Short mmCIF file of C-alpha atoms and ligand atoms in Angstrom, two decimals:
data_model
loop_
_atom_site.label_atom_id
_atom_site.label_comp_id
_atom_site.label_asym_id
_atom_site.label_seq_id
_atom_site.Cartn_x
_atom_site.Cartn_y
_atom_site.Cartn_z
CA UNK A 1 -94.26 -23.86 7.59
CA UNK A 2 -92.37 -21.78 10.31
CA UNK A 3 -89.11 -23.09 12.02
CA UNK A 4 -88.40 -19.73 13.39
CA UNK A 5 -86.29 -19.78 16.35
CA UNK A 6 -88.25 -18.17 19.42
CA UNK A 7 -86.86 -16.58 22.56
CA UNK A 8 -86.69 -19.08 25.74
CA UNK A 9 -89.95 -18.70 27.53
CA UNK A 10 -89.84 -16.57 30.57
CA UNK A 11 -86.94 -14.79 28.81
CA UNK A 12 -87.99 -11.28 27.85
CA UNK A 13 -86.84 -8.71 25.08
CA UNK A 14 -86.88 -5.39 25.90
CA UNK A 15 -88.26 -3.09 22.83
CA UNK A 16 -87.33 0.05 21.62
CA UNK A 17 -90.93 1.26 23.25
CA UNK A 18 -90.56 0.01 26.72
CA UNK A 19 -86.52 1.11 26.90
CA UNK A 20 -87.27 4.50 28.18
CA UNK A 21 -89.07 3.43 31.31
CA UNK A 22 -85.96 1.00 31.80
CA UNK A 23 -83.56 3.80 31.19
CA UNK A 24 -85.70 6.48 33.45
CA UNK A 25 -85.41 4.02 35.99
CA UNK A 26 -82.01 2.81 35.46
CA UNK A 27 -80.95 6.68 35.65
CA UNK A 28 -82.84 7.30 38.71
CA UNK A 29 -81.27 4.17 40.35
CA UNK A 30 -77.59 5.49 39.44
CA UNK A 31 -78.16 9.11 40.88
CA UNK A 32 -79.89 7.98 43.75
CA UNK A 33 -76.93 5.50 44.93
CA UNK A 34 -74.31 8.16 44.60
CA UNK A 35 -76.38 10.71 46.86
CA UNK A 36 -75.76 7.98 49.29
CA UNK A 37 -72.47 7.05 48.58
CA UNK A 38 -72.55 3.81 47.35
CA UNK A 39 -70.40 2.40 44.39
CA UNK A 40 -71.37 0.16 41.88
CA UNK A 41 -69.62 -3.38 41.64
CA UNK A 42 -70.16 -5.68 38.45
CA UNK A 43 -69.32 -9.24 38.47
CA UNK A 44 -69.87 -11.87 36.26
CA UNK A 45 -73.36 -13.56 35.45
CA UNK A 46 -71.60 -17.45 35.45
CA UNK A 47 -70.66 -18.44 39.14
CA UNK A 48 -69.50 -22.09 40.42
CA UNK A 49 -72.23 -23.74 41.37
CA UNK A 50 -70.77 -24.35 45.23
CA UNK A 51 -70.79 -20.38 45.69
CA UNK A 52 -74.54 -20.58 45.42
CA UNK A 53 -75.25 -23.90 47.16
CA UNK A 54 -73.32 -23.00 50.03
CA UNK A 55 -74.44 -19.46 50.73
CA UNK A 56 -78.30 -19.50 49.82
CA UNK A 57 -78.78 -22.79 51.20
CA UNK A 58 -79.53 -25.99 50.25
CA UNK A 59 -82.76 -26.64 51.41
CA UNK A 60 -84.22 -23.30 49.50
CA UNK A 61 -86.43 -23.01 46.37
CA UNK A 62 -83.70 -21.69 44.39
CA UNK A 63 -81.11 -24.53 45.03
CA UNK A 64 -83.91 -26.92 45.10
CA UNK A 65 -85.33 -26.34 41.95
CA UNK A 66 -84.61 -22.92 40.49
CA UNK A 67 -81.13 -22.99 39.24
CA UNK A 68 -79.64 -22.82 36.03
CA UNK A 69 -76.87 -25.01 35.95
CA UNK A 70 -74.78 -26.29 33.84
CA UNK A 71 -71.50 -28.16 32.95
CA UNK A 72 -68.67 -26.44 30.89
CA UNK A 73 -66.34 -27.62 28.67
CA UNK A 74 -64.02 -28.35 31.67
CA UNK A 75 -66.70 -30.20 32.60
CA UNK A 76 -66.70 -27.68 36.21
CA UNK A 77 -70.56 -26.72 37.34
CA UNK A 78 -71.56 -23.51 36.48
CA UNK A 79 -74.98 -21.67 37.30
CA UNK A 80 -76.30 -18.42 35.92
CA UNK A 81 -77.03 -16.41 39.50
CA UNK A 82 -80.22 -16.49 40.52
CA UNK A 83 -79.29 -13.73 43.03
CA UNK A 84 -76.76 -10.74 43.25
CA UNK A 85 -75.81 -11.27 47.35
CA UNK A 86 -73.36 -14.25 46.98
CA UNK A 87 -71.52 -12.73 44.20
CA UNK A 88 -71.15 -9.62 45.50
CA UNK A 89 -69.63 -11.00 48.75
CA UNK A 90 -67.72 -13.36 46.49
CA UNK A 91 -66.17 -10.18 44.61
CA UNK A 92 -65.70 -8.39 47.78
CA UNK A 93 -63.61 -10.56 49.80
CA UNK A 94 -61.37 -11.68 46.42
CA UNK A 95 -60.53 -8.37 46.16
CA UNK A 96 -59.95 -7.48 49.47
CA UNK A 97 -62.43 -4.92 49.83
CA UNK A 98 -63.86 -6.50 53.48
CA UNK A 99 -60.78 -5.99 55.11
CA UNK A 100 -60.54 -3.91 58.49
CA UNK A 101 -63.19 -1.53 56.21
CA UNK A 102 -66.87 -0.38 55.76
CA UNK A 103 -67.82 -0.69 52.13
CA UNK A 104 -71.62 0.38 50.69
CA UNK A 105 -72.22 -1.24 47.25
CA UNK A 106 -75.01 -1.38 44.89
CA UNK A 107 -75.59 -3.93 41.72
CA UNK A 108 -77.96 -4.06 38.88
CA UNK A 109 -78.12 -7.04 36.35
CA UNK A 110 -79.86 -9.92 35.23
CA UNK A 111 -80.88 -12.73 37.30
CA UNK A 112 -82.05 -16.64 36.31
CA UNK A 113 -84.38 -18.84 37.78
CA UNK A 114 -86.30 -21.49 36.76
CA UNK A 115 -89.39 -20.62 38.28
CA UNK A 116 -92.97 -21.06 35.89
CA UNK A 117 -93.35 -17.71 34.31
CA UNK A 118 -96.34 -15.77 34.76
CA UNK A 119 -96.87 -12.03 34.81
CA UNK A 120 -94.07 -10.05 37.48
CA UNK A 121 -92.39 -13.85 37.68
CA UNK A 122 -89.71 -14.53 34.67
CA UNK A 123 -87.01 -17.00 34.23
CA UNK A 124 -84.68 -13.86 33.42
CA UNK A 125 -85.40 -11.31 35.33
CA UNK A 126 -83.45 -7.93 36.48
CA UNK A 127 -82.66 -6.56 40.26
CA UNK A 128 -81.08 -3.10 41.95
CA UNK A 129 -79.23 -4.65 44.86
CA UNK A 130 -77.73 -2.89 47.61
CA UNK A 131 -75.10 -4.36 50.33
CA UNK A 132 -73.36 -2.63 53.00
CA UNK A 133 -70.24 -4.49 55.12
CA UNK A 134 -68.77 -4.17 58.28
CA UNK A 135 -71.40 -2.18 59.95
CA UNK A 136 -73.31 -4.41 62.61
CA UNK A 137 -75.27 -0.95 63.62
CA UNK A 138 -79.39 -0.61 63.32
CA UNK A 139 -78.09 2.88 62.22
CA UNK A 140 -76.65 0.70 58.58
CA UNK A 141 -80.37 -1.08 58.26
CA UNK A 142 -81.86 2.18 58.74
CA UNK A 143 -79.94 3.71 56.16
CA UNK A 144 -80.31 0.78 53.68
CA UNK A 145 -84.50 1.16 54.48
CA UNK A 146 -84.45 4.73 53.60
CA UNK A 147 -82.11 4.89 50.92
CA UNK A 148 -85.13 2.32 49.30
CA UNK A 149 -87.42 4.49 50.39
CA UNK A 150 -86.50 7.65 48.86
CA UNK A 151 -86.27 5.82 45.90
CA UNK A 152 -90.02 5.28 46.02
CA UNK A 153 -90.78 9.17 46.82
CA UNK A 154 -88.54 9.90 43.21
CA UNK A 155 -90.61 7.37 41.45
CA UNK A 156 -94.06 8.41 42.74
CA UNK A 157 -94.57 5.00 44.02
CA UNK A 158 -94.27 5.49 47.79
CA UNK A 159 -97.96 5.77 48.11
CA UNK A 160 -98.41 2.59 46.75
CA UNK A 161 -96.26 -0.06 48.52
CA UNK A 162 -95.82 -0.45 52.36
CA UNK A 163 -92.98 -1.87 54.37
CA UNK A 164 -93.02 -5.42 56.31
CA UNK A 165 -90.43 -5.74 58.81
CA UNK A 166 -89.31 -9.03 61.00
CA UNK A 167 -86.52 -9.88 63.27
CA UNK A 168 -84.89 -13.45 62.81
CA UNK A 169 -83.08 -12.97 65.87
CA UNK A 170 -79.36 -14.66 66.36
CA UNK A 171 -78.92 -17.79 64.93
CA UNK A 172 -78.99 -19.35 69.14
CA UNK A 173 -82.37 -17.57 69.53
CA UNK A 174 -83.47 -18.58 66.23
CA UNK A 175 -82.73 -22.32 67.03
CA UNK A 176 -84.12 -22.28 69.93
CA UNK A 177 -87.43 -20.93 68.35
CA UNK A 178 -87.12 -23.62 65.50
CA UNK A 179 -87.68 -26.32 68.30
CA UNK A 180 -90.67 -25.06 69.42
CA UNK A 181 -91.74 -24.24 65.57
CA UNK A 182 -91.11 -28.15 65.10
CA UNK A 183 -92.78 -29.14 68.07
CA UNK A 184 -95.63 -27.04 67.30
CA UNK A 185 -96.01 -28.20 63.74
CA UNK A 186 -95.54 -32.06 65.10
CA UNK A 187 -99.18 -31.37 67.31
CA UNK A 188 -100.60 -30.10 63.99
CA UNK A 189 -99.26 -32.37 61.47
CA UNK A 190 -102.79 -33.65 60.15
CA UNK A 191 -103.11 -29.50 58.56
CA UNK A 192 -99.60 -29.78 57.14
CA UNK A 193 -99.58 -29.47 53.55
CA UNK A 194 -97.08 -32.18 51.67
CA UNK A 195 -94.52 -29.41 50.69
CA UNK A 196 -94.35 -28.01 54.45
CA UNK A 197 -94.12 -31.74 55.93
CA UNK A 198 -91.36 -31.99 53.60
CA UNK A 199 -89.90 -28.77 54.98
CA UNK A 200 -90.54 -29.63 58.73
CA UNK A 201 -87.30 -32.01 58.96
CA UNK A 202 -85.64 -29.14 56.57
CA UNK A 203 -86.72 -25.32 56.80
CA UNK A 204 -89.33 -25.07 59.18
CA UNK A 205 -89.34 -21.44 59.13
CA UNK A 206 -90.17 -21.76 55.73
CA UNK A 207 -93.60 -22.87 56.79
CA UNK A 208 -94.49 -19.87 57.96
CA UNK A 209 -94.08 -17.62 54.68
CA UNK A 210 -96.96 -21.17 53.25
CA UNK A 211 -100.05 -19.00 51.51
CA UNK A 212 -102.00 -22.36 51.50
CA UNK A 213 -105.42 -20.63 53.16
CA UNK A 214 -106.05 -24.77 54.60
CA UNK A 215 -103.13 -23.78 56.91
CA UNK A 216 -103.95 -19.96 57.50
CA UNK A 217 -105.23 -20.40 60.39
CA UNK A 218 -102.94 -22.87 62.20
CA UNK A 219 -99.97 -21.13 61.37
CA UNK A 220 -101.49 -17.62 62.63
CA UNK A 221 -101.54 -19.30 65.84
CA UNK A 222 -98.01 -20.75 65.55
CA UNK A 223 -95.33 -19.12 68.03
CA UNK A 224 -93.78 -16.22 66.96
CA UNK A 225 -89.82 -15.47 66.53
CA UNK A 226 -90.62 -12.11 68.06
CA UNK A 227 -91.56 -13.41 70.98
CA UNK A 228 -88.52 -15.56 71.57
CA UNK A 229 -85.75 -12.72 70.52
CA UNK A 230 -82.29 -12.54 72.15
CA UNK A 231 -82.04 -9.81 74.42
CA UNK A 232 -79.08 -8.28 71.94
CA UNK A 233 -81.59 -8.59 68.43
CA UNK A 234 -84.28 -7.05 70.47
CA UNK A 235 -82.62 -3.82 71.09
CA UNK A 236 -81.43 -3.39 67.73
CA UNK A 237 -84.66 -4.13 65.86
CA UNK A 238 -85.99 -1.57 69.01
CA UNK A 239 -83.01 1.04 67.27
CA UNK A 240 -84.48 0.49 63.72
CA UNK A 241 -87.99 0.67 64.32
CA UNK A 242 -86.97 3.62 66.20
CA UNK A 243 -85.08 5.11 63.41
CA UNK A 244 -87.68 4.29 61.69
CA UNK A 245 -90.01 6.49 63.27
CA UNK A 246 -88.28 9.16 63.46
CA UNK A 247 -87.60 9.48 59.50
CA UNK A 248 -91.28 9.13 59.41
CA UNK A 249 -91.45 6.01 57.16
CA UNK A 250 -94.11 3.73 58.23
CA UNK A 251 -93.81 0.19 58.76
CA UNK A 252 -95.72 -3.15 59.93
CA UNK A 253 -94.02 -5.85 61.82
CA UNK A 254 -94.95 -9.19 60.24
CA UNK A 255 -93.72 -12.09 62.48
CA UNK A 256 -94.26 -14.43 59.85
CA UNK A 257 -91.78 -12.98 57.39
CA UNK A 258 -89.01 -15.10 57.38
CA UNK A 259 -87.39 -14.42 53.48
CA UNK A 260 -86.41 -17.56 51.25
CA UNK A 261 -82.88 -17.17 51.85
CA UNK A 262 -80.61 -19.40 54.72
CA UNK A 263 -78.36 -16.59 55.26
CA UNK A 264 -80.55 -13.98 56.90
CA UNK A 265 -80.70 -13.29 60.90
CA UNK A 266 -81.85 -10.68 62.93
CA UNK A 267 -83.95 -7.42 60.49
CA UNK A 268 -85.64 -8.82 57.52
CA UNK A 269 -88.11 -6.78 55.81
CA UNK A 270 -90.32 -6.18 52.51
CA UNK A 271 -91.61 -3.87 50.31
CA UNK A 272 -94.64 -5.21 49.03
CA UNK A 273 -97.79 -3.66 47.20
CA UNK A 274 -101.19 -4.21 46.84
CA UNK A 275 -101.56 -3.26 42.69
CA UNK A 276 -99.95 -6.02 40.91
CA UNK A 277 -101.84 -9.38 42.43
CA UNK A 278 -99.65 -11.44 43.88
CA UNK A 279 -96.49 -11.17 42.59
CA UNK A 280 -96.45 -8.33 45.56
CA UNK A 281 -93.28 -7.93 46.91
CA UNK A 282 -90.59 -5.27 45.04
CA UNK A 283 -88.04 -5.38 47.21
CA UNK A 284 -86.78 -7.51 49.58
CA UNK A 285 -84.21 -7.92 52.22
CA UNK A 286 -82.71 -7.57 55.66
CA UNK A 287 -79.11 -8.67 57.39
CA UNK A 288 -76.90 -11.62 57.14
CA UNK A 289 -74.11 -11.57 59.35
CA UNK A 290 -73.13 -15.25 58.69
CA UNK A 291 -72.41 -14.86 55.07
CA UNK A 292 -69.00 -13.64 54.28
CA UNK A 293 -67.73 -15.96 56.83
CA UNK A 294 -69.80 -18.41 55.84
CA UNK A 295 -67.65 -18.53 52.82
CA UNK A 296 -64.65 -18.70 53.71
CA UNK A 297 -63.42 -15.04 54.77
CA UNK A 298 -63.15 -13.45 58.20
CA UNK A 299 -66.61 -12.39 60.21
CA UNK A 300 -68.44 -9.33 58.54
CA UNK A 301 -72.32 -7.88 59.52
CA UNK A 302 -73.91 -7.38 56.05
CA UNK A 303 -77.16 -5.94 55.57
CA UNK A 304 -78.67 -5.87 51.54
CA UNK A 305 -81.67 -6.19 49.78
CA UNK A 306 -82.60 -6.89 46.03
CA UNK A 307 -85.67 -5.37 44.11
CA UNK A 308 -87.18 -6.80 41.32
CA UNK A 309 -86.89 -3.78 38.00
CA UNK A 310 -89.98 -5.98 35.88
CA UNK A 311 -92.22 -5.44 39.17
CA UNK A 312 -90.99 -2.01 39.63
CA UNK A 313 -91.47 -1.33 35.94
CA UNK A 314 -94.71 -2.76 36.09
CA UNK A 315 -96.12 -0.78 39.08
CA UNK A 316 -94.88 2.48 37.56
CA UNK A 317 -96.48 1.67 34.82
CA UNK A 318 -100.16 0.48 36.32
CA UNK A 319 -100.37 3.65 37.98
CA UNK A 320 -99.04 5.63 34.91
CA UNK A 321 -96.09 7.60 37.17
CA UNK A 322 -93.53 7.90 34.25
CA UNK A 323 -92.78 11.76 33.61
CA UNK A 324 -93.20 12.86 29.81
CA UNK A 325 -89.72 13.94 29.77
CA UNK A 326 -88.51 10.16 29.84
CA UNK A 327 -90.29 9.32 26.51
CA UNK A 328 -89.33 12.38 25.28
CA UNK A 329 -89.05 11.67 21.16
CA UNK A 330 -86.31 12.87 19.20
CA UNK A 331 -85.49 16.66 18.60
CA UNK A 332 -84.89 17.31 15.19
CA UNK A 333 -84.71 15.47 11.87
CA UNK A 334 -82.54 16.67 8.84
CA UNK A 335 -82.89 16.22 5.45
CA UNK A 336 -81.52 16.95 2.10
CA UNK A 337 -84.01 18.02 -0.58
CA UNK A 338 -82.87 15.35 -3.09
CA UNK A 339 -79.40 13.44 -2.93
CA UNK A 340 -77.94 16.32 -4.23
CA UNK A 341 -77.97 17.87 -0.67
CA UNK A 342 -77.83 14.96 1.12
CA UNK A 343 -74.03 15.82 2.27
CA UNK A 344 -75.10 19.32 3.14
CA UNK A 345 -77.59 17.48 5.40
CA UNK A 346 -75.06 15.25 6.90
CA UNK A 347 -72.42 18.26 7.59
CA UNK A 348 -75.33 20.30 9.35
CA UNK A 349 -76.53 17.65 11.37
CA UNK A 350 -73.11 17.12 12.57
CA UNK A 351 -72.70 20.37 13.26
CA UNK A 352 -75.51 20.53 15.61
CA UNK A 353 -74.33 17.50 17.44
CA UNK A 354 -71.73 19.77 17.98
CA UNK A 355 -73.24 22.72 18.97
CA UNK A 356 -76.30 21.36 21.06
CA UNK A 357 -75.24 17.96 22.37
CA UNK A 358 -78.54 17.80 24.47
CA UNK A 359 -80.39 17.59 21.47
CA UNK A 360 -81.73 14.21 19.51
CA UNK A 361 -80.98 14.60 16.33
CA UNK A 362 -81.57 11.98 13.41
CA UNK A 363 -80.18 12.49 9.48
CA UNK A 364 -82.32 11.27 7.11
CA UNK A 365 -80.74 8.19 4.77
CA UNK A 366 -81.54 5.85 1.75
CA UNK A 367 -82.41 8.18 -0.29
CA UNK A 368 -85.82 9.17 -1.94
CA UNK A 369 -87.71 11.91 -3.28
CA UNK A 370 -89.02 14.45 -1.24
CA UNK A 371 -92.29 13.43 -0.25
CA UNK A 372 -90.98 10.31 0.66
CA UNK A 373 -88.20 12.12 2.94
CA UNK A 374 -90.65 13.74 4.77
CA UNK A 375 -93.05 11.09 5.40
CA UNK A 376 -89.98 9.59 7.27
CA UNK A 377 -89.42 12.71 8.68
CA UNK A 378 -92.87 12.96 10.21
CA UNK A 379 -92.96 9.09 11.13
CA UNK A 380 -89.58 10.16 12.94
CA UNK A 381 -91.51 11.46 15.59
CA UNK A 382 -89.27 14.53 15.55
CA UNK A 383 -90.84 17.65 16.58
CA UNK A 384 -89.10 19.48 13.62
CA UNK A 385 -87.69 18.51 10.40
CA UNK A 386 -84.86 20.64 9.18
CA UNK A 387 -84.60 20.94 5.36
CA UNK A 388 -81.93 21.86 3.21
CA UNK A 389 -82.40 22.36 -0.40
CA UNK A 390 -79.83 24.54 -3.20
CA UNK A 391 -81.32 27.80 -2.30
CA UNK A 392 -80.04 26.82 2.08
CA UNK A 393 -77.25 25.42 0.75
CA UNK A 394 -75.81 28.42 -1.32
CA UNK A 395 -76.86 30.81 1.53
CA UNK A 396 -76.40 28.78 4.52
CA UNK A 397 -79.43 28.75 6.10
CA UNK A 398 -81.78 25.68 6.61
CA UNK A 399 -85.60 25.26 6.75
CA UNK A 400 -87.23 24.65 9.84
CA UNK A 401 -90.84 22.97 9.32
CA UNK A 402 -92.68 22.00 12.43
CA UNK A 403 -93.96 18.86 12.46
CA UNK A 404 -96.08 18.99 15.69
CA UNK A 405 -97.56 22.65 15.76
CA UNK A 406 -99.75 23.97 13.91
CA UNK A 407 -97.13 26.70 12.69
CA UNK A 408 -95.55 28.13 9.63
CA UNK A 409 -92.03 27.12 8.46
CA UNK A 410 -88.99 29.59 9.04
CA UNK A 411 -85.86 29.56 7.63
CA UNK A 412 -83.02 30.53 9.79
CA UNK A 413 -79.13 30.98 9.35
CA UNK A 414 -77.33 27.70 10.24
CA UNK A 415 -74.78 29.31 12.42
CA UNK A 416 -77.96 30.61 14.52
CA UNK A 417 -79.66 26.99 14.55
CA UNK A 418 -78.64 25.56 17.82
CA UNK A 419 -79.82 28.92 19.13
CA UNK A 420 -83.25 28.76 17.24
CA UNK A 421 -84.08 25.25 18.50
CA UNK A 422 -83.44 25.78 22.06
CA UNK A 423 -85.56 28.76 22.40
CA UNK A 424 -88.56 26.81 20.66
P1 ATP B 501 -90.92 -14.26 45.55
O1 ATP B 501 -91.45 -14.51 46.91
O2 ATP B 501 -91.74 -13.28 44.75
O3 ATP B 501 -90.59 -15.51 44.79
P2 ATP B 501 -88.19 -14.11 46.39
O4 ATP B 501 -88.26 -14.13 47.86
O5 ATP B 501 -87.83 -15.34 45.64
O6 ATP B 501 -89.53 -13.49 45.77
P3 ATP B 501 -85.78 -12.49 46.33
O7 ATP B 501 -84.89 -13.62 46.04
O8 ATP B 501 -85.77 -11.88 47.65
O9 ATP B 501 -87.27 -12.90 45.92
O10 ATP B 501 -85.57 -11.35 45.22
C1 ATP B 501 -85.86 -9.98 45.48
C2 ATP B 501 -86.88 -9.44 44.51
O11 ATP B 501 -86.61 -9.84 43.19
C3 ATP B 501 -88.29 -9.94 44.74
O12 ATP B 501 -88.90 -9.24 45.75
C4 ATP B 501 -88.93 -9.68 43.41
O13 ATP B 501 -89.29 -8.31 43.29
C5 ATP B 501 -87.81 -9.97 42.46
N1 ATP B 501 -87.93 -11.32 41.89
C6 ATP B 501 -87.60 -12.50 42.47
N2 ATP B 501 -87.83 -13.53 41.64
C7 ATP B 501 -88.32 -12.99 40.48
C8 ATP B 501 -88.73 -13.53 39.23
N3 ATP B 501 -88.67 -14.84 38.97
N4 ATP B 501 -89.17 -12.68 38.28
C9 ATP B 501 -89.23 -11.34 38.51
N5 ATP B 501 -88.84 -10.77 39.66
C10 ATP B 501 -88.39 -11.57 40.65
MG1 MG B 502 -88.97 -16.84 44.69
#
């Protein structure tokens, strides 16, 4: 009979196998936000619940039914973010950092929602997140666009996913449009589905982002926010599409894109690819203007977006665009002959940490006889094992046996080791 406690489903672990990809990625994140000048801010996983409520909305899937919240001890609500926007603006204005300045941040963590799992859609689940404040510019959502998509062109993935863009307008133009949305919806009813009827007193907008096919065809016909754009939105999604252009990156506008969040206006947009079924989009975001003051602090444009790492990691994986290099195995493995060298081994394996930090190096332990040493030696995965028996010991040299090449051993001087391996 098992009782074994299993991990929460929708919960990953990440193995020892998959980590590289993670950490390639990870690494490729980190050095591409600094060539843009972004810092990193960290803040914690456990919000109050009201930061969440107020800021993504009510009337949204993840307050609706997504969250994971919870009562402390205190007996104060508590949810595990489902999102890294509100805390990040949270963060920013505690600290001051909105005030009378520009400030370009990026995020990575773990998110929670309570969504059913299925493959590219967890209950824990990771996102990059950018968010730039105080810059009410088209010039700021280009930049955010770009940054994202020079991330693709690193990762060999820019082939492979295309850009969506939409303009929610002001919040006047956009309540404007939601009357006629409403109207319009009203003289269809009868094609409603029960989850946008439910949405119609709610988040009509919502409607539009419905995949139900039994409404495909009403709601292509439905009037489009484009089309009823303030005069001030218009020329600044005209400046980004512009932008746009001239950087070369190629986009389609998709008037129905309208983003799950309440505290978006004007650019929205998504990255979205074809080669993972329909968990499609990777990244996803646009401008919310309302936000900061929204919660409390002084008026501040805000543009972000969030992508999701287990769709990126996914993708790169599908279409097999991980260099070598990042699975690269370890270097070197070093072993005593018998215990009675076993402290020689440690001493030159430390050494070499010293003298070639770039190189992986693991010291064989718990003992054995030889053959047993270097069957962990070649299970390793080490390209060499390096050996050191009385005879290396008393003239300090060490074996070198090559565990990967067809190729004879050499013994070399252990003063000239770090040398040796780096020219191999
Ligand atoms: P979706 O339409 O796929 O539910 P969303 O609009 O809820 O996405 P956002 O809140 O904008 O997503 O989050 C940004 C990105 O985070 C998404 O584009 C996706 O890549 C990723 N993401 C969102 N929810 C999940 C999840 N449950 N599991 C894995 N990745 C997710
Ligand atoms: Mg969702």
């Amino acid at each position: 009979m098992s009782n074994r406690i299993q991990a929460i489903r929708g919960m990953n672990d990440l193995l020892p196998d998959q980590s590289p990809v993670w950490q390639y990625f990870e690494s490729q994140v980190a050095a591409l936000m600094k060539r843009y000048g972004y810092d990193e801010i960290r803040t914690p996983i456990v919000e109050q619940t009201a930061l969440f409520c107020r800021s993504i909305g009510e009337v949204t899937d993840i307050v609706e039914k997504e969250m994971y919240t919870f009562e402390d001890r205190n007996g104060d609500s508590l949810t595990l973010r489902p999102e890294g926007t509100a805390a990040t603006v949270r963060a920013a204005m505690e600290h001051g950092l909105l005030y009378n300045q520009t400030q370009r941040l990026w995020y990575t963590g773990p998110m929670f929602r309570h969504e059913r799992p299925q493959k590219g859609r967890y209950r824990q689940f990771h996102q990059v997140g950018v968010e730039a404040y105080g810059l009410d510019g088209p010039d700021i959502d280009a930049e955010v666009i770009l940054l994202s998509a020079r991330l693709w062109k690193q990762l060999g993935l820019y082939e492979h996913v295309s850009l969506e863009l939409n303009s929610l307008g002001s919040n006047e133009a956009r309540a404007a449009y939601r009357d006629k949305l409403v109207a319009y919806f009203e003289a269809h009813h009868e094609v409603l589905d029960e989850d946008s009827r439910r949405r119609l007193g709610s988040n009509p907008l919502r409607i539009l982002d419905s995949k139900n096919p039994a409404m495909a065809d009403m709601l292509a016909d439905a009037p489009r926010l484009m089309d009823h754009l303030d005069d001030e939105s218009r020329e600044h999604f005209e400046a980004l599409t512009a932008r746009l252009e001239a950087a070369g990156i190629d986009y389609v506008i998709n008037p129905r894109l309208v983003r799950g969040l309440d505290y978006y206006c004007r650019t929205v947009f998504e990255w979205t690819t074809t080669a993972l079924g329909s968990q499609g989009t990777v990244c996803a975001g646009g401008r919310y203007d309302g936000l900061v003051e929204q919660l409390g602090g002084k008026p501040t444009p805000a543009v972000g977006f969030a992508m999701g790492i287990e769709r990126l990691i996914l993708l790169l994986e599908t279409l097999d665009t991980v260099p070598d290099e990042a699975r690269a195995p370890l270097d070197a493995y070093v072993l005593g002959m018998d215990a009675g060298t076993d402290m020689a081994a440690m001493a030159l394996a430390e050494q070499l940490r010293d003298t070639a930090p770039e190189l992986g190096v693991q010291l064989h332990c718990g003992g054995g006889n030889f053959k047993n040493r270097m069957k962990k030696a070649d299970r390793s995965g080490a390209r060499v094992a390096l050996i050191i028996g009385e005879n290396e010991q008393a003239s300090g040299t060490v074996a070198i046996k090559f565990l990967r090449d067809d190729r004879n051993q050499e013994v070399v001087a252990q003063q000239d080791l770090a040398a040796t391996l780096r020219s191999l």
